[in-house]
mmCIF file of C-alpha atoms in Angstrom:
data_model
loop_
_atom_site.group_PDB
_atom_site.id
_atom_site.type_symbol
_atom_site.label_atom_id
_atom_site.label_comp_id
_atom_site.label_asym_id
_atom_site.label_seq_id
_atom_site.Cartn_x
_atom_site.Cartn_y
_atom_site.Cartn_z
ATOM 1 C CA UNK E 102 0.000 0.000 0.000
ATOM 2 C CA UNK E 103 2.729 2.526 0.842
ATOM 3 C CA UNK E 104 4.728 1.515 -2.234
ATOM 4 C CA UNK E 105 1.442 2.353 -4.278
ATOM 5 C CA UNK E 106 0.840 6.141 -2.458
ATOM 6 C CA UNK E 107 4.282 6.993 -2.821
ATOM 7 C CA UNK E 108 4.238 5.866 -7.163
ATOM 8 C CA UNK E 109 1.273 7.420 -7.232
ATOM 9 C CA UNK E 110 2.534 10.691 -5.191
ATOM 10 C CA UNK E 111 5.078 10.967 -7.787
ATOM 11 C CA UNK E 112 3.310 10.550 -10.971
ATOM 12 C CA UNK E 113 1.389 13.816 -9.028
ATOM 13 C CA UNK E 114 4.462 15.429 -9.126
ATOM 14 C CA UNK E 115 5.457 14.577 -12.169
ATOM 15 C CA UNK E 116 2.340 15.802 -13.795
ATOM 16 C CA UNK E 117 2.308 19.226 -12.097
ATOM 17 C CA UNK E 118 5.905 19.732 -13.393
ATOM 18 C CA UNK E 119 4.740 18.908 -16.679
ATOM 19 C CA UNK E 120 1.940 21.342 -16.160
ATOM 20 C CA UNK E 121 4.564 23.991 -15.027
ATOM 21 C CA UNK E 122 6.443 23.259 -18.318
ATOM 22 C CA UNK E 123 3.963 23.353 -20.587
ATOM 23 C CA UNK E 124 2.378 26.966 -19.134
ATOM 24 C CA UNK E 125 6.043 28.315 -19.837
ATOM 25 C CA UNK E 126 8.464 26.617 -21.737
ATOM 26 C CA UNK E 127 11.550 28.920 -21.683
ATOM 27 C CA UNK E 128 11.135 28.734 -17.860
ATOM 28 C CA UNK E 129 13.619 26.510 -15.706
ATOM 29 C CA UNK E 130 11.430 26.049 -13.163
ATOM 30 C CA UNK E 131 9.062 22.920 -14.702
ATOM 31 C CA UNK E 132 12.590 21.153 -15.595
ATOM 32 C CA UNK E 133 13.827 21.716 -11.834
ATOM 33 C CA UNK E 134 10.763 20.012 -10.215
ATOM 34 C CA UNK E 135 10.886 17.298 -12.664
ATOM 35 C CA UNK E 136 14.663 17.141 -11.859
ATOM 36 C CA UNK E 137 13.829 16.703 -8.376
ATOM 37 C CA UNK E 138 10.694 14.344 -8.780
ATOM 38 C CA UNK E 139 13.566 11.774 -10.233
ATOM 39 C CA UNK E 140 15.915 11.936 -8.548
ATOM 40 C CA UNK E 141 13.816 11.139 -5.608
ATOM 41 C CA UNK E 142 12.573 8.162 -7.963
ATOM 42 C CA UNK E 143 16.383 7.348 -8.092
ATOM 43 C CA UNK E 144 15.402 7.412 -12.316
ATOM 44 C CA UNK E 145 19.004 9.297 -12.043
ATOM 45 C CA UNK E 146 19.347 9.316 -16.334
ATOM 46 C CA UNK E 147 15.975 10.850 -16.950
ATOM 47 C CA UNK E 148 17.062 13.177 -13.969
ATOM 48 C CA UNK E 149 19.795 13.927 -15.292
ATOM 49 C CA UNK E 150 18.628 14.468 -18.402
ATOM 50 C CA UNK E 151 15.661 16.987 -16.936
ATOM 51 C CA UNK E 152 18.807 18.703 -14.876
ATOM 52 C CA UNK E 153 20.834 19.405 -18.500
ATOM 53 C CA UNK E 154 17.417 21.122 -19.767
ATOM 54 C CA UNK E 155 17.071 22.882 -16.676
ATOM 55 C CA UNK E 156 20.853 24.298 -17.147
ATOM 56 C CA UNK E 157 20.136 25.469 -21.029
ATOM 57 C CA UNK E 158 17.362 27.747 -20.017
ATOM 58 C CA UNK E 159 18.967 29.342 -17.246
ATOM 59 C CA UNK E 160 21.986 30.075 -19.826
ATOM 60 C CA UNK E 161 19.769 31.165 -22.106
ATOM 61 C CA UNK E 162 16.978 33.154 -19.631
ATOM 62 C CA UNK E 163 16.329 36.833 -21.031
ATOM 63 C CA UNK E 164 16.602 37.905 -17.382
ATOM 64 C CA UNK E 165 19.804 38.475 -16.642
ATOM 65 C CA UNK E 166 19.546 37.685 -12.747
ATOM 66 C CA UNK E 167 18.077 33.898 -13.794
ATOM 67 C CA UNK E 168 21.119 33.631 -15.590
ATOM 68 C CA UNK E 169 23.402 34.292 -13.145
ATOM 69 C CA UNK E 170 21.756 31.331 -11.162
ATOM 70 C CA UNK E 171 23.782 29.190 -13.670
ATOM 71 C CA UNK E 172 26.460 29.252 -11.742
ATOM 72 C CA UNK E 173 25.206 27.874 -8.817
ATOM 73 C CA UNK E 174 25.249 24.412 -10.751
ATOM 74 C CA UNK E 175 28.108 22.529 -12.764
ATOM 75 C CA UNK E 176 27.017 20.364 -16.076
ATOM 76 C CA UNK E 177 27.422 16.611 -15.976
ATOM 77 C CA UNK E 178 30.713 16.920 -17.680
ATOM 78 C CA UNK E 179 32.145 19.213 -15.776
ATOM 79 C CA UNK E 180 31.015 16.935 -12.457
ATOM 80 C CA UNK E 181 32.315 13.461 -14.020
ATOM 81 C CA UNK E 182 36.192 15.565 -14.490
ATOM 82 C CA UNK E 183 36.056 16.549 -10.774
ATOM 83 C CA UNK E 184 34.785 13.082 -9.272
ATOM 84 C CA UNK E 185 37.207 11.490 -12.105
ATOM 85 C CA UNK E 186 40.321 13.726 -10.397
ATOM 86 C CA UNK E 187 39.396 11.980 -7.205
ATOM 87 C CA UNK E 188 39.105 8.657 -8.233
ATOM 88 C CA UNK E 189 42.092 8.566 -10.095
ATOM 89 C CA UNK E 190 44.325 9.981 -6.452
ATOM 90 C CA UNK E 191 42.447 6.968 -4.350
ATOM 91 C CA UNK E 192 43.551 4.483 -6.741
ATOM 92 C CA UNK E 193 46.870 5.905 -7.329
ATOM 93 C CA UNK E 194 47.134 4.700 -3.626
ATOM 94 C CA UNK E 195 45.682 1.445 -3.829
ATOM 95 C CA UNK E 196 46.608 -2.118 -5.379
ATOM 96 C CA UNK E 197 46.764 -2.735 -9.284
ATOM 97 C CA UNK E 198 44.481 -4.896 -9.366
ATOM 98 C CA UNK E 199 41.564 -5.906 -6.542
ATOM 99 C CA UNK E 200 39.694 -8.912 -5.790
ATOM 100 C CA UNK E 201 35.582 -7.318 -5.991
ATOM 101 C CA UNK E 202 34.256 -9.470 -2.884
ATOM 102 C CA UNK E 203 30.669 -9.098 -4.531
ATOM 103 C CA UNK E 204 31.551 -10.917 -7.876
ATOM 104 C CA UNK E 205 34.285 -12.808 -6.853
ATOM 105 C CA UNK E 206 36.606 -11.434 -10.139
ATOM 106 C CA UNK E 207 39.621 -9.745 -10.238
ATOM 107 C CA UNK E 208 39.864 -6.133 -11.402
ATOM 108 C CA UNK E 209 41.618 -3.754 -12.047
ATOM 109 C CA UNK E 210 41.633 0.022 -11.745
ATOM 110 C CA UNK E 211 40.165 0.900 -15.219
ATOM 111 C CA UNK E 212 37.324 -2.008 -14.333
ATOM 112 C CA UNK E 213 36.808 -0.319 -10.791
ATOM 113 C CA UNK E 214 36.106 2.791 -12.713
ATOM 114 C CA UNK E 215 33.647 1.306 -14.900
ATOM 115 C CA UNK E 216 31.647 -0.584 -12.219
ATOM 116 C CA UNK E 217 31.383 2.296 -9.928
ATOM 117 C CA UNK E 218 30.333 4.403 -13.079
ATOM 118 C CA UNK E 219 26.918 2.310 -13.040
ATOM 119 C CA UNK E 220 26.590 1.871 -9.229
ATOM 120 C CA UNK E 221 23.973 4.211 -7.605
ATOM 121 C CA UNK E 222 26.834 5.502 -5.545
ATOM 122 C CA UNK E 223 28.125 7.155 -8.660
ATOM 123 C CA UNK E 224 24.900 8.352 -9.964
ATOM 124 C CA UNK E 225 24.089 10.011 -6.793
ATOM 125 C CA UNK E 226 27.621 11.588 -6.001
ATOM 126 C CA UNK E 227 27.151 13.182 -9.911
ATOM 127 C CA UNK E 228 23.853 14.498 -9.117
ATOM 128 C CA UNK E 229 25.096 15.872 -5.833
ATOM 129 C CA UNK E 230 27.801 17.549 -7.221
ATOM 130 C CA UNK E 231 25.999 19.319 -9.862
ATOM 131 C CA UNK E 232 23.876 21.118 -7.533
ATOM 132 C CA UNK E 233 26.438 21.431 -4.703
ATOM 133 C CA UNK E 234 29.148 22.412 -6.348
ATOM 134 C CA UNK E 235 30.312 24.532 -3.079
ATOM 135 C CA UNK E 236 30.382 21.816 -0.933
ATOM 136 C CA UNK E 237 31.594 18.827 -3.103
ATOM 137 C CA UNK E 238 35.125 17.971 -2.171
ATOM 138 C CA UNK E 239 34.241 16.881 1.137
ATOM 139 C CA UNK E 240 31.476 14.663 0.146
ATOM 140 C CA UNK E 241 33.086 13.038 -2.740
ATOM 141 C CA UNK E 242 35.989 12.454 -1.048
ATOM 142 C CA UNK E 243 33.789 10.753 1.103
ATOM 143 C CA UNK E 244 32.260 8.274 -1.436
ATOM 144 C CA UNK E 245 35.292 7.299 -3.446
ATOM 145 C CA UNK E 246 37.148 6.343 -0.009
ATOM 146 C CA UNK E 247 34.239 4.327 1.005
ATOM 147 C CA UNK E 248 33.814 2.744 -2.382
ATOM 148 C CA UNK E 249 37.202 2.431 -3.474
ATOM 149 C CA UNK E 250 38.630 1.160 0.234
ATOM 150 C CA UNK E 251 40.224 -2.046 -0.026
ATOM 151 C CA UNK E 252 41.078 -4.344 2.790
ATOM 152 C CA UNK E 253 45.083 -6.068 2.355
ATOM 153 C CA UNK E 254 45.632 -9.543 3.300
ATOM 154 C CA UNK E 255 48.826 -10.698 4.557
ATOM 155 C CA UNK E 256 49.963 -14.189 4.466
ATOM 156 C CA UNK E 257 53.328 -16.624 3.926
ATOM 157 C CA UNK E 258 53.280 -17.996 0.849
ATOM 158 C CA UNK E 259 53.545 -21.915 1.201
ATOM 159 C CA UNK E 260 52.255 -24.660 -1.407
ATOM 160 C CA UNK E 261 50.483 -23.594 -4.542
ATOM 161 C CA UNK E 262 49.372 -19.956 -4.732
ATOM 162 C CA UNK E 263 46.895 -18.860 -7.041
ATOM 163 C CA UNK E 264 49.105 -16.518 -9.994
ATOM 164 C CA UNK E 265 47.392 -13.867 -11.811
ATOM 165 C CA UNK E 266 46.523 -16.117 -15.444
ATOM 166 C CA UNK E 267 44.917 -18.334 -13.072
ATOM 167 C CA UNK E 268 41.995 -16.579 -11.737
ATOM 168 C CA UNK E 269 42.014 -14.135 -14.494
ATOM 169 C CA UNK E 270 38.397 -13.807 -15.933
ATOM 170 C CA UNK E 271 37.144 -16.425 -13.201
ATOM 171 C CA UNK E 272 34.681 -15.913 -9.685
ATOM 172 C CA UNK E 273 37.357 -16.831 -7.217
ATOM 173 C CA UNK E 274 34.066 -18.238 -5.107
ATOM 174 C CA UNK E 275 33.886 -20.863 -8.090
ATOM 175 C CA UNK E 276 37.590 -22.444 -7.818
ATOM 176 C CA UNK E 277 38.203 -25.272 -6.613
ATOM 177 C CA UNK E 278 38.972 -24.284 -2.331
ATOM 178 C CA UNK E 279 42.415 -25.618 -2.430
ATOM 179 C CA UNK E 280 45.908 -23.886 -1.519
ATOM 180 C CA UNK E 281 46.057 -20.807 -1.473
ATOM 181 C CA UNK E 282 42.391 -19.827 -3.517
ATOM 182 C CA UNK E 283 41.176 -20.561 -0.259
ATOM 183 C CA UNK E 284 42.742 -17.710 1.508
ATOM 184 C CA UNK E 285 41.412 -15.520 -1.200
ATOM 185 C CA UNK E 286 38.031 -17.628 -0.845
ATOM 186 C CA UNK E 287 37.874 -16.625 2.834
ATOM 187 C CA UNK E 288 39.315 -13.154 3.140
ATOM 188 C CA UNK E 289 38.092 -9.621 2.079
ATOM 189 C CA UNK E 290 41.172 -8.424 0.950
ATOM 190 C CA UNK E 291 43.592 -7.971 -1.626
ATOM 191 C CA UNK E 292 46.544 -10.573 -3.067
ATOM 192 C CA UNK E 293 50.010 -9.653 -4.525
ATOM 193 C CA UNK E 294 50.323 -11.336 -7.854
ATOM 194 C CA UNK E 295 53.032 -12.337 -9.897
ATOM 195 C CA UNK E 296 52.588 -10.553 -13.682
ATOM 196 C CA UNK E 297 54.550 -9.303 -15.838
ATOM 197 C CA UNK E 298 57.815 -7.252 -14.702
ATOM 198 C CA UNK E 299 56.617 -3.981 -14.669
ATOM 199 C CA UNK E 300 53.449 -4.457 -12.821
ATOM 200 C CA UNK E 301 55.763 -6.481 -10.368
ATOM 201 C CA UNK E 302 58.132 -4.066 -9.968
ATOM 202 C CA UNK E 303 55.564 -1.621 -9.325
ATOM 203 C CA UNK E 304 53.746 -3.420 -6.821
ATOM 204 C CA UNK E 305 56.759 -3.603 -4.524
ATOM 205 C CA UNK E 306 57.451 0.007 -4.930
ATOM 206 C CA UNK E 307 54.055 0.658 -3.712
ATOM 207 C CA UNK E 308 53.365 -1.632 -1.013
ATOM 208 C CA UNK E 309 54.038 0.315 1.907
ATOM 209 C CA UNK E 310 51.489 2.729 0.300
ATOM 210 C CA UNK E 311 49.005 0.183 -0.597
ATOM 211 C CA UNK E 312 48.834 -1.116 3.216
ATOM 212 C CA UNK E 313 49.326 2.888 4.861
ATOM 213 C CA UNK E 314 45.749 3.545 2.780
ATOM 214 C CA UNK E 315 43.955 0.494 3.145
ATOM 215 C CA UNK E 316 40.895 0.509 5.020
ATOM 216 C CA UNK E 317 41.934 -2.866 7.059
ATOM 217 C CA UNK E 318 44.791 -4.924 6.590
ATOM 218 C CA UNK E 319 44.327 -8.978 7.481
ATOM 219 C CA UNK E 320 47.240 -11.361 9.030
ATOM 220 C CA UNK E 321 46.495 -14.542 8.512
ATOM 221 C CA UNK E 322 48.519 -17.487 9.982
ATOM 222 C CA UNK E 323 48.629 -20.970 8.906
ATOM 223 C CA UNK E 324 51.265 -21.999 11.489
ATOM 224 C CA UNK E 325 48.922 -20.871 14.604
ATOM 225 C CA UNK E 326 46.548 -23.465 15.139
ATOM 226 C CA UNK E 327 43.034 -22.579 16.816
ATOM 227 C CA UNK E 328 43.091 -22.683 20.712
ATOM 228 C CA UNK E 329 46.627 -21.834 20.446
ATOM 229 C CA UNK E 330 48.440 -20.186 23.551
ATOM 230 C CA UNK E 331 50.098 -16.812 24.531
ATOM 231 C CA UNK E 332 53.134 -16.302 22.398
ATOM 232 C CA UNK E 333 51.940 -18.384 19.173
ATOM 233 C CA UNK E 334 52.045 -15.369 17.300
ATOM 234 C CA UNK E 335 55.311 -14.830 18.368
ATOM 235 C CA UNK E 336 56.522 -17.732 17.018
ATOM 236 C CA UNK E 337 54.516 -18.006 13.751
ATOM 237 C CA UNK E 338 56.787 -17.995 10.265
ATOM 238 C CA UNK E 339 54.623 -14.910 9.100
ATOM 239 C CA UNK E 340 57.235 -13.397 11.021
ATOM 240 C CA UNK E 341 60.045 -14.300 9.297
ATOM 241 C CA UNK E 342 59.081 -13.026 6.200
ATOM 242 C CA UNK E 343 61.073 -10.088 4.272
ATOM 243 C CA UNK E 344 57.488 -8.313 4.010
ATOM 244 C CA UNK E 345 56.599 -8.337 7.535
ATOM 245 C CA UNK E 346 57.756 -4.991 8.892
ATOM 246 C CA UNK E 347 56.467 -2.821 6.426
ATOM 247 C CA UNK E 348 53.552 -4.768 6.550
ATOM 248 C CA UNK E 349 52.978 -4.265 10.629
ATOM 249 C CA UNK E 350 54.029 -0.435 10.331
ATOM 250 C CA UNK E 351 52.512 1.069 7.043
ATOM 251 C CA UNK E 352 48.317 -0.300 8.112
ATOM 252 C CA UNK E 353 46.404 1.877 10.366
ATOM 253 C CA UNK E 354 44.004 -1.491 11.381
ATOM 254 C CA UNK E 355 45.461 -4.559 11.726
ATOM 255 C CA UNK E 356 43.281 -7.497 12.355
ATOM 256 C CA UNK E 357 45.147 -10.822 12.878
ATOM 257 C CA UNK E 358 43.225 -14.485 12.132
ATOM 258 C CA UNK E 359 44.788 -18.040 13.032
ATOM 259 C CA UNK E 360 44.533 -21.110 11.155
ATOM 260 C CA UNK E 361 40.568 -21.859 11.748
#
């Protein structure tokens, strides 16, 4: 029932902005309320689309104070170059490539980019920033660290570890849970891959970066068995490993997880 009153609220609304536009066509106003009537429906193309009209008649308003509102707003294009900015400084801090814990695939940045580009995270941040353009930084700052925050996981290699042609193009929940696909089965996090040797070479220049901006970095330990008493950790091989320092001082959140 409340589903039905608010659809039918809106086709209401929808109407009188029609009405609005119809009674004065070189008038922003009808193309503002129907900007606003879907957005609300979270229809964010036709809003968008309604916004863009909205933005040519203020440009082109005979009044010269209407006009002046133009520059209260910025036009899609101009919005997707600022949030692009920002996305492109998070993942100059982040991994290469990222394991997407909703799919299960690997990606990397350009594919980030493109999945957040039809998320409703994205189409919301766009529409925000068109009409907030004083207050924008802040807030998509805001929604590019949440979405592009990645959690590291730090292990010891040992066995058979997954390499990158491996799970390439595959849902890591699919594979077969043996070795070392089952600490990427079971974490949230991020693995280093061996690629080719300039993607290699710039992984370990970037590491220490990669864990200092990660929202939550994850030890796990093979060696420490569950029940396991004071000092285990201590004595785990994870310790021994080249990586291990950086890895304990570059994370703001470390959360460590033993063998169960």
């Amino acid at each position: 029932m409340q589903i039905a009153t608010n659809t039918t609220a809106r086709d209401a609304a929808l109407f009188n902005a029609q009405k609005v536009i119809d009674l004065n066509p070189l008038s922003y106003r009808g193309y503002q309320l129907k900007h606003e009537v879907l957005y609300g429906a979270r229809r964010y193309d036709e809003a968008t689309a309604a916004f863009e009209i909205m933005l040519s008649k203020l440009e082109n308003a005979p009044n010269m104070h209407v006009r002046k509102l133009r520059q209260r707003y910025l036009s899609p294009s101009e919005a997707e170059r600022i949030i692009g900015m920002e996305i492109r400084v998070r993942l100059d801090n982040a991994p290469l490539r990222v394991l997407d814990t909703t799919t299960g695939l690997l990606c990397d940045r350009e594919a980030q980019i493109r999945t957040f580009k039809t998320s409703s995270e994205y189409n919301e941040l766009l529409l925000f920033t068109m009409k907030h353009p004083d207050i924008r930084m802040k807030y998509i700052e805001e929604v590019a660290g949440m979405y592009f925050g990645c959690v590291m996981l730090s292990h010891r290699w040992e066995g058979k570890e997954p390499l990158l042609h491996e799970i390439q193009d595959k849902v890591v929940y699919d594979l077969d849970a043996v070795g070392g696909i089952v600490k990427l089965q079971v974490s949230l996090g991020v693995e280093r891959y061996k690629t080719n040797n300039a993607e290699l070479q710039q992984s370990l220049n970037s590491t220490f970066v990669w864990y200092r901006h990660s929202a939550l970095t994850i030890v796990y330990l093979s060696d420490v068995p569950p029940q396991s008493k004071a000092g285990a950790l201590a004595k785990s091989a994870w310790n021994t490993r080249g990586w291990t320092i950086g890895e304990c001082l570059a994370p703001k959140l470390i959360l460590f997880y033993r063998q169960d």
